[in-house]
Amino acid sequence: MHIRTRFAPSPTGYMHLGNLRSALYTWLFARKHKGVFILRIEDTDQSRYVEGAVDVIYRTLRGIGMDWDEGPDVGGAFGPYVQSERKSLYLPYAQQLVAAGKAYYCFCTHEELNDRRAAAEADGNAAWKYDKHCLNLTQEEVQARLDAGQAYVIRQDVPLSGEAGFDDVLYGHIRVDCRELDDMILVKSDGMPTYNFANVVDDHTMGITHVMRGNEYLSSTPKYNLLYEAFGWDKPVYIHMTPIMRDATHKLSKRDGDAYFEDYVAKGYLPEAIVNYVALLGWNPGDDREFFTLPELIDAFDVSGMSKSPAIFDPQKLTWMNAEYIRKLSQADFVRHARPYLSVESGEWRVELLASILQPRVEYFSQIPDMIDFLSELPDYDIELFTNKKSKTNPEISAQVLGFVLPALENLSDWSVTAIHDLLIGMALEREMKNGTLLWPVRIALAGKPVTPGGAAEIAFLLGRDESLKRLRQANYKLQTTNYK
Ligand code: GLU
């Protein structure tokens, strides 16, 4: 079989990681089996349309390296690929079902429907559904009303008994009692198809063989299948994906602000890390591999590895994975990604040194400004920072240390990382001090915070001679004048 799959997003805003995963699995499946991957924009519900959302879809998919063989912008033999451009196509299909006795015109007005619903509810029948009222009209009556220009919808005639069911690759056989189904509207009074009808007509007319999508469509699929049966069309293979959860009981929802691809990119996550993480949310390769490039994913992907139970989204795991990707970047690539976050004005040499001390520590790029803010401005720090048990130091010892470190640094002519480092370590050795006992107060004096990327010598080098000496003198003064005993 020549496989044809599609990703059919509705342009309603940014791309959620759940949608991204649907797109990715569908694309991997197509690529793995040398099939066709189609992008279709489902914009029948114009009230939910968000300006610019189609561009977000293109940007996101391209941003992670996905391509499509047919779609709105690349064309194809089954176009157009935007539902609103296919408007005129749907009504004839609905009329075809009417002619075959599988659908019918309904002229009931909103008021009539509301009255009958209210009456049914008053009788204790809460789950009122359309009562097939217009199915009783004779052909002549229908024609007369159409000729008179009366507003109508077209409804599917769902059998009154029996069951509608389908087989899903992951969920098995799903069945629904037809008595629970409504005679769903296929074409609305404005001539536009309903979302469900357009989805089925499009999948069929585009020759889709495999439908992969979120499990929120599981309950609509029996209805879709009744349509396939009514038309006498071949049904696609269905693969509904288990949901991505925020925790054991809550689905990761569109309201979870940080669950959008572009938000993660804006925070400085690498698209390839996001894709890698998302790929493993609901699929596993059958072994313990965790790191995959896109081509490796194509190679390894198999529907049999898709999970039957919901996946839990773990932002920390994503951050961990991103940090691993960052560490593997070449220095040039690291600098390219980091540069927008480096506020340091001067010299390439600084950028390179910064890159080398930041790369092992950065988990995502937008952490950088907070990590290096002390370089542009010394924070207003508390003298208690000079206390550190592990380094066996406190304000008193620190005062002694700065007392001899300061003049030594003032006399140092070669202001390089190595020279500064050697000088400091040499002095610790000479005075039989732990390195930490000497380095801690120097680093606190230079940075004004306990956690910094890089050690005392690197920070002194980055700050430059004048600024370093100024900060050391300030610390010295602070230590001399504060009564900390
Ligand atoms: N347009 C639907 C959505 O964005 C997808 C429906 C489908 O894949 O069948 O959720």
mmCIF file of N, CA, C and O in Angstrom, residues 366-411:
data_model
loop_
_atom_site.group_PDB
_atom_site.id
_atom_site.type_symbol
_atom_site.label_atom_id
_atom_site.label_comp_id
_atom_site.label_asym_id
_atom_site.label_seq_id
_atom_site.Cartn_x
_atom_site.Cartn_y
_atom_site.Cartn_z
ATOM 1 N N SER A 366 18.339 31.401 27.860
ATOM 2 C CA SER A 366 17.879 32.614 28.543
ATOM 3 C C SER A 366 18.298 32.640 30.015
ATOM 4 O O SER A 366 18.024 33.609 30.722
ATOM 5 N N GLN A 367 18.964 31.579 30.488
ATOM 6 C CA GLN A 367 19.527 31.634 31.848
ATOM 7 C C GLN A 367 20.751 32.543 31.893
ATOM 8 O O GLN A 367 21.183 32.966 32.955
ATOM 9 N N ILE A 368 21.337 32.795 30.733
ATOM 10 C CA ILE A 368 22.634 33.483 30.705
ATOM 11 C C ILE A 368 22.610 34.869 31.363
ATOM 12 O O ILE A 368 23.478 35.153 32.191
ATOM 13 N N PRO A 369 21.646 35.735 31.034
ATOM 14 C CA PRO A 369 21.711 37.076 31.647
ATOM 15 C C PRO A 369 21.808 37.032 33.173
ATOM 16 O O PRO A 369 22.627 37.743 33.761
ATOM 17 N N ASP A 370 21.013 36.164 33.815
ATOM 18 C CA ASP A 370 21.081 36.083 35.280
ATOM 19 C C ASP A 370 22.414 35.511 35.748
ATOM 20 O O ASP A 370 22.888 35.834 36.834
ATOM 21 N N MET A 371 22.991 34.644 34.925
ATOM 22 C CA MET A 371 24.254 34.027 35.342
ATOM 23 C C MET A 371 25.412 35.015 35.280
ATOM 24 O O MET A 371 26.393 34.869 35.994
ATOM 25 N N ILE A 372 25.307 35.990 34.396
ATOM 26 C CA ILE A 372 26.466 36.885 34.220
ATOM 27 C C ILE A 372 26.152 38.341 34.555
ATOM 28 O O ILE A 372 26.956 39.235 34.282
ATOM 29 N N ASP A 373 24.999 38.574 35.173
ATOM 30 C CA ASP A 373 24.623 39.963 35.465
ATOM 31 C C ASP A 373 25.674 40.662 36.339
ATOM 32 O O ASP A 373 25.904 41.863 36.224
ATOM 33 N N PHE A 374 26.353 39.894 37.197
ATOM 34 C CA PHE A 374 27.329 40.503 38.122
ATOM 35 C C PHE A 374 28.514 41.114 37.381
ATOM 36 O O PHE A 374 29.248 41.928 37.933
ATOM 37 N N LEU A 375 28.700 40.723 36.118
ATOM 38 C CA LEU A 375 29.839 41.282 35.382
ATOM 39 C C LEU A 375 29.606 42.756 35.079
ATOM 40 O O LEU A 375 30.519 43.571 35.146
ATOM 41 N N SER A 376 28.366 43.101 34.739
ATOM 42 C CA SER A 376 28.121 44.506 34.420
ATOM 43 C C SER A 376 27.828 45.328 35.664
ATOM 44 O O SER A 376 28.075 46.528 35.676
ATOM 45 N N GLU A 377 27.306 44.672 36.692
ATOM 46 C CA GLU A 377 27.056 45.444 37.923
ATOM 47 C C GLU A 377 27.246 44.570 39.145
ATOM 48 O O GLU A 377 26.668 43.483 39.240
ATOM 49 N N LEU A 378 28.044 45.077 40.080
ATOM 50 C CA LEU A 378 28.276 44.320 41.312
ATOM 51 C C LEU A 378 27.006 44.351 42.159
ATOM 52 O O LEU A 378 26.506 45.429 42.474
ATOM 53 N N PRO A 379 26.471 43.172 42.501
ATOM 54 C CA PRO A 379 25.265 43.197 43.337
ATOM 55 C C PRO A 379 25.576 43.744 44.736
ATOM 56 O O PRO A 379 26.727 43.698 45.173
ATOM 57 N N ASP A 380 24.538 44.249 45.361
ATOM 58 C CA ASP A 380 24.696 44.735 46.723
ATOM 59 C C ASP A 380 24.638 43.512 47.644
ATOM 60 O O ASP A 380 23.580 43.024 47.950
ATOM 61 N N TYR A 381 25.794 42.992 48.038
ATOM 62 C CA TYR A 381 25.790 41.691 48.734
ATOM 63 C C TYR A 381 26.039 41.830 50.231
ATOM 64 O O TYR A 381 26.564 42.828 50.713
ATOM 65 N N ASP A 382 25.634 40.759 50.911
ATOM 66 C CA ASP A 382 25.756 40.742 52.366
ATOM 67 C C ASP A 382 27.106 40.164 52.773
ATOM 68 O O ASP A 382 27.615 39.232 52.147
ATOM 69 N N ILE A 383 27.649 40.690 53.807
ATOM 70 C CA ILE A 383 28.974 40.279 54.257
ATOM 71 C C ILE A 383 29.007 38.795 54.670
ATOM 72 O O ILE A 383 30.047 38.142 54.630
ATOM 73 N N GLU A 384 27.837 38.269 54.996
ATOM 74 C CA GLU A 384 27.766 36.851 55.379
ATOM 75 C C GLU A 384 28.166 35.909 54.237
ATOM 76 O O GLU A 384 28.480 34.745 54.452
ATOM 77 N N LEU A 385 28.155 36.429 53.009
ATOM 78 C CA LEU A 385 28.586 35.592 51.876
ATOM 79 C C LEU A 385 30.039 35.148 52.033
ATOM 80 O O LEU A 385 30.462 34.168 51.434
ATOM 81 N N PHE A 386 30.797 35.872 52.834
ATOM 82 C CA PHE A 386 32.203 35.491 53.022
ATOM 83 C C PHE A 386 32.356 34.265 53.918
ATOM 84 O O PHE A 386 33.437 33.719 54.048
ATOM 85 N N THR A 387 31.237 33.876 54.518
ATOM 86 C CA THR A 387 31.290 32.661 55.349
ATOM 87 C C THR A 387 31.008 31.449 54.477
ATOM 88 O O THR A 387 30.002 31.405 53.772
ATOM 89 N N ASN A 388 31.918 30.485 54.506
ATOM 90 C CA ASN A 388 31.675 29.242 53.767
ATOM 91 C C ASN A 388 32.393 28.110 54.481
ATOM 92 O O ASN A 388 33.623 28.096 54.557
ATOM 93 N N LYS A 389 31.591 27.195 54.994
ATOM 94 C CA LYS A 389 32.164 26.117 55.821
ATOM 95 C C LYS A 389 33.147 25.250 55.043
ATOM 96 O O LYS A 389 34.233 24.944 55.512
ATOM 97 N N LYS A 390 32.726 24.871 53.843
ATOM 98 C CA LYS A 390 33.541 23.951 53.062
ATOM 99 C C LYS A 390 34.911 24.567 52.752
ATOM 100 O O LYS A 390 35.943 23.891 52.780
ATOM 101 N N SER A 391 34.914 25.848 52.451
ATOM 102 C CA SER A 391 36.180 26.513 52.135
ATOM 103 C C SER A 391 36.896 26.998 53.394
ATOM 104 O O SER A 391 37.951 27.636 53.301
ATOM 105 N N LYS A 392 36.296 26.702 54.535
ATOM 106 C CA LYS A 392 36.872 27.109 55.829
ATOM 107 C C LYS A 392 37.193 28.603 55.835
ATOM 108 O O LYS A 392 38.342 29.015 56.063
ATOM 109 N N THR A 393 36.184 29.370 55.536
ATOM 110 C CA THR A 393 36.429 30.809 55.552
ATOM 111 C C THR A 393 35.240 31.552 56.151
ATOM 112 O O THR A 393 34.137 31.028 56.221
ATOM 113 N N ASN A 394 35.532 32.749 56.612
ATOM 114 C CA ASN A 394 34.508 33.609 57.215
ATOM 115 C C ASN A 394 34.964 35.053 56.989
ATOM 116 O O ASN A 394 36.044 35.282 56.417
ATOM 117 N N PRO A 395 34.185 36.042 57.407
ATOM 118 C CA PRO A 395 34.588 37.426 57.130
ATOM 119 C C PRO A 395 35.972 37.780 57.682
ATOM 120 O O PRO A 395 36.736 38.500 57.029
ATOM 121 N N GLU A 396 36.297 37.232 58.830
ATOM 122 C CA GLU A 396 37.583 37.572 59.435
ATOM 123 C C GLU A 396 38.744 37.036 58.589
ATOM 124 O O GLU A 396 39.689 37.776 58.252
ATOM 125 N N ILE A 397 38.647 35.763 58.243
ATOM 126 C CA ILE A 397 39.703 35.167 57.397
ATOM 127 C C ILE A 397 39.741 35.879 56.049
ATOM 128 O O ILE A 397 40.807 36.158 55.494
ATOM 129 N N SER A 398 38.558 36.191 55.545
ATOM 130 C CA SER A 398 38.493 36.865 54.246
ATOM 131 C C SER A 398 39.223 38.204 54.294
ATOM 132 O O SER A 398 39.914 38.590 53.335
ATOM 133 N N ALA A 399 39.058 38.910 55.399
ATOM 134 C CA ALA A 399 39.734 40.205 55.527
ATOM 135 C C ALA A 399 41.252 40.005 55.449
ATOM 136 O O ALA A 399 41.955 40.764 54.765
ATOM 137 N N GLN A 400 41.741 38.952 56.118
ATOM 138 C CA GLN A 400 43.187 38.677 56.051
ATOM 139 C C GLN A 400 43.610 38.342 54.623
ATOM 140 O O GLN A 400 44.617 38.833 54.112
ATOM 141 N N VAL A 401 42.800 37.487 53.965
ATOM 142 C CA VAL A 401 43.144 37.063 52.602
ATOM 143 C C VAL A 401 43.235 38.281 51.679
ATOM 144 O O VAL A 401 44.224 38.466 50.960
ATOM 145 N N LEU A 402 42.177 39.108 51.710
ATOM 146 C CA LEU A 402 42.197 40.260 50.811
ATOM 147 C C LEU A 402 43.354 41.198 51.149
ATOM 148 O O LEU A 402 43.909 41.862 50.266
ATOM 149 N N GLY A 403 43.725 41.194 52.422
ATOM 150 C CA GLY A 403 44.844 42.030 52.858
ATOM 151 C C GLY A 403 46.133 41.740 52.097
ATOM 152 O O GLY A 403 46.911 42.659 51.804
ATOM 153 N N PHE A 404 46.384 40.475 51.755
ATOM 154 C CA PHE A 404 47.621 40.223 50.993
ATOM 155 C C PHE A 404 47.370 39.985 49.511
ATOM 156 O O PHE A 404 48.235 40.180 48.677
ATOM 157 N N VAL A 405 46.128 39.553 49.154
ATOM 158 C CA VAL A 405 45.837 39.310 47.731
ATOM 159 C C VAL A 405 45.799 40.637 46.965
ATOM 160 O O VAL A 405 46.320 40.746 45.852
ATOM 161 N N LEU A 406 45.201 41.635 47.583
ATOM 162 C CA LEU A 406 45.014 42.914 46.893
ATOM 163 C C LEU A 406 46.336 43.529 46.425
ATOM 164 O O LEU A 406 46.498 43.808 45.229
ATOM 165 N N PRO A 407 47.327 43.713 47.323
ATOM 166 C CA PRO A 407 48.587 44.298 46.836
ATOM 167 C C PRO A 407 49.271 43.419 45.785
ATOM 168 O O PRO A 407 49.869 43.937 44.828
ATOM 169 N N ALA A 408 49.153 42.096 45.958
ATOM 170 C CA ALA A 408 49.806 41.204 44.980
ATOM 171 C C ALA A 408 49.183 41.392 43.602
ATOM 172 O O ALA A 408 49.888 41.481 42.590
ATOM 173 N N LEU A 409 47.859 41.482 43.555
ATOM 174 C CA LEU A 409 47.199 41.677 42.259
ATOM 175 C C LEU A 409 47.498 43.074 41.701
ATOM 176 O O LEU A 409 47.634 43.247 40.489
ATOM 177 N N GLU A 410 47.605 44.047 42.607
ATOM 178 C CA GLU A 410 47.933 45.407 42.143
ATOM 179 C C GLU A 410 49.287 45.430 41.434
ATOM 180 O O GLU A 410 49.512 46.189 40.506
ATOM 181 N N ASN A 411 50.159 44.523 41.864
ATOM 182 C CA ASN A 411 51.504 44.487 41.268
ATOM 183 C C ASN A 411 51.629 43.543 40.079
ATOM 184 O O ASN A 411 52.689 43.448 39.481
#
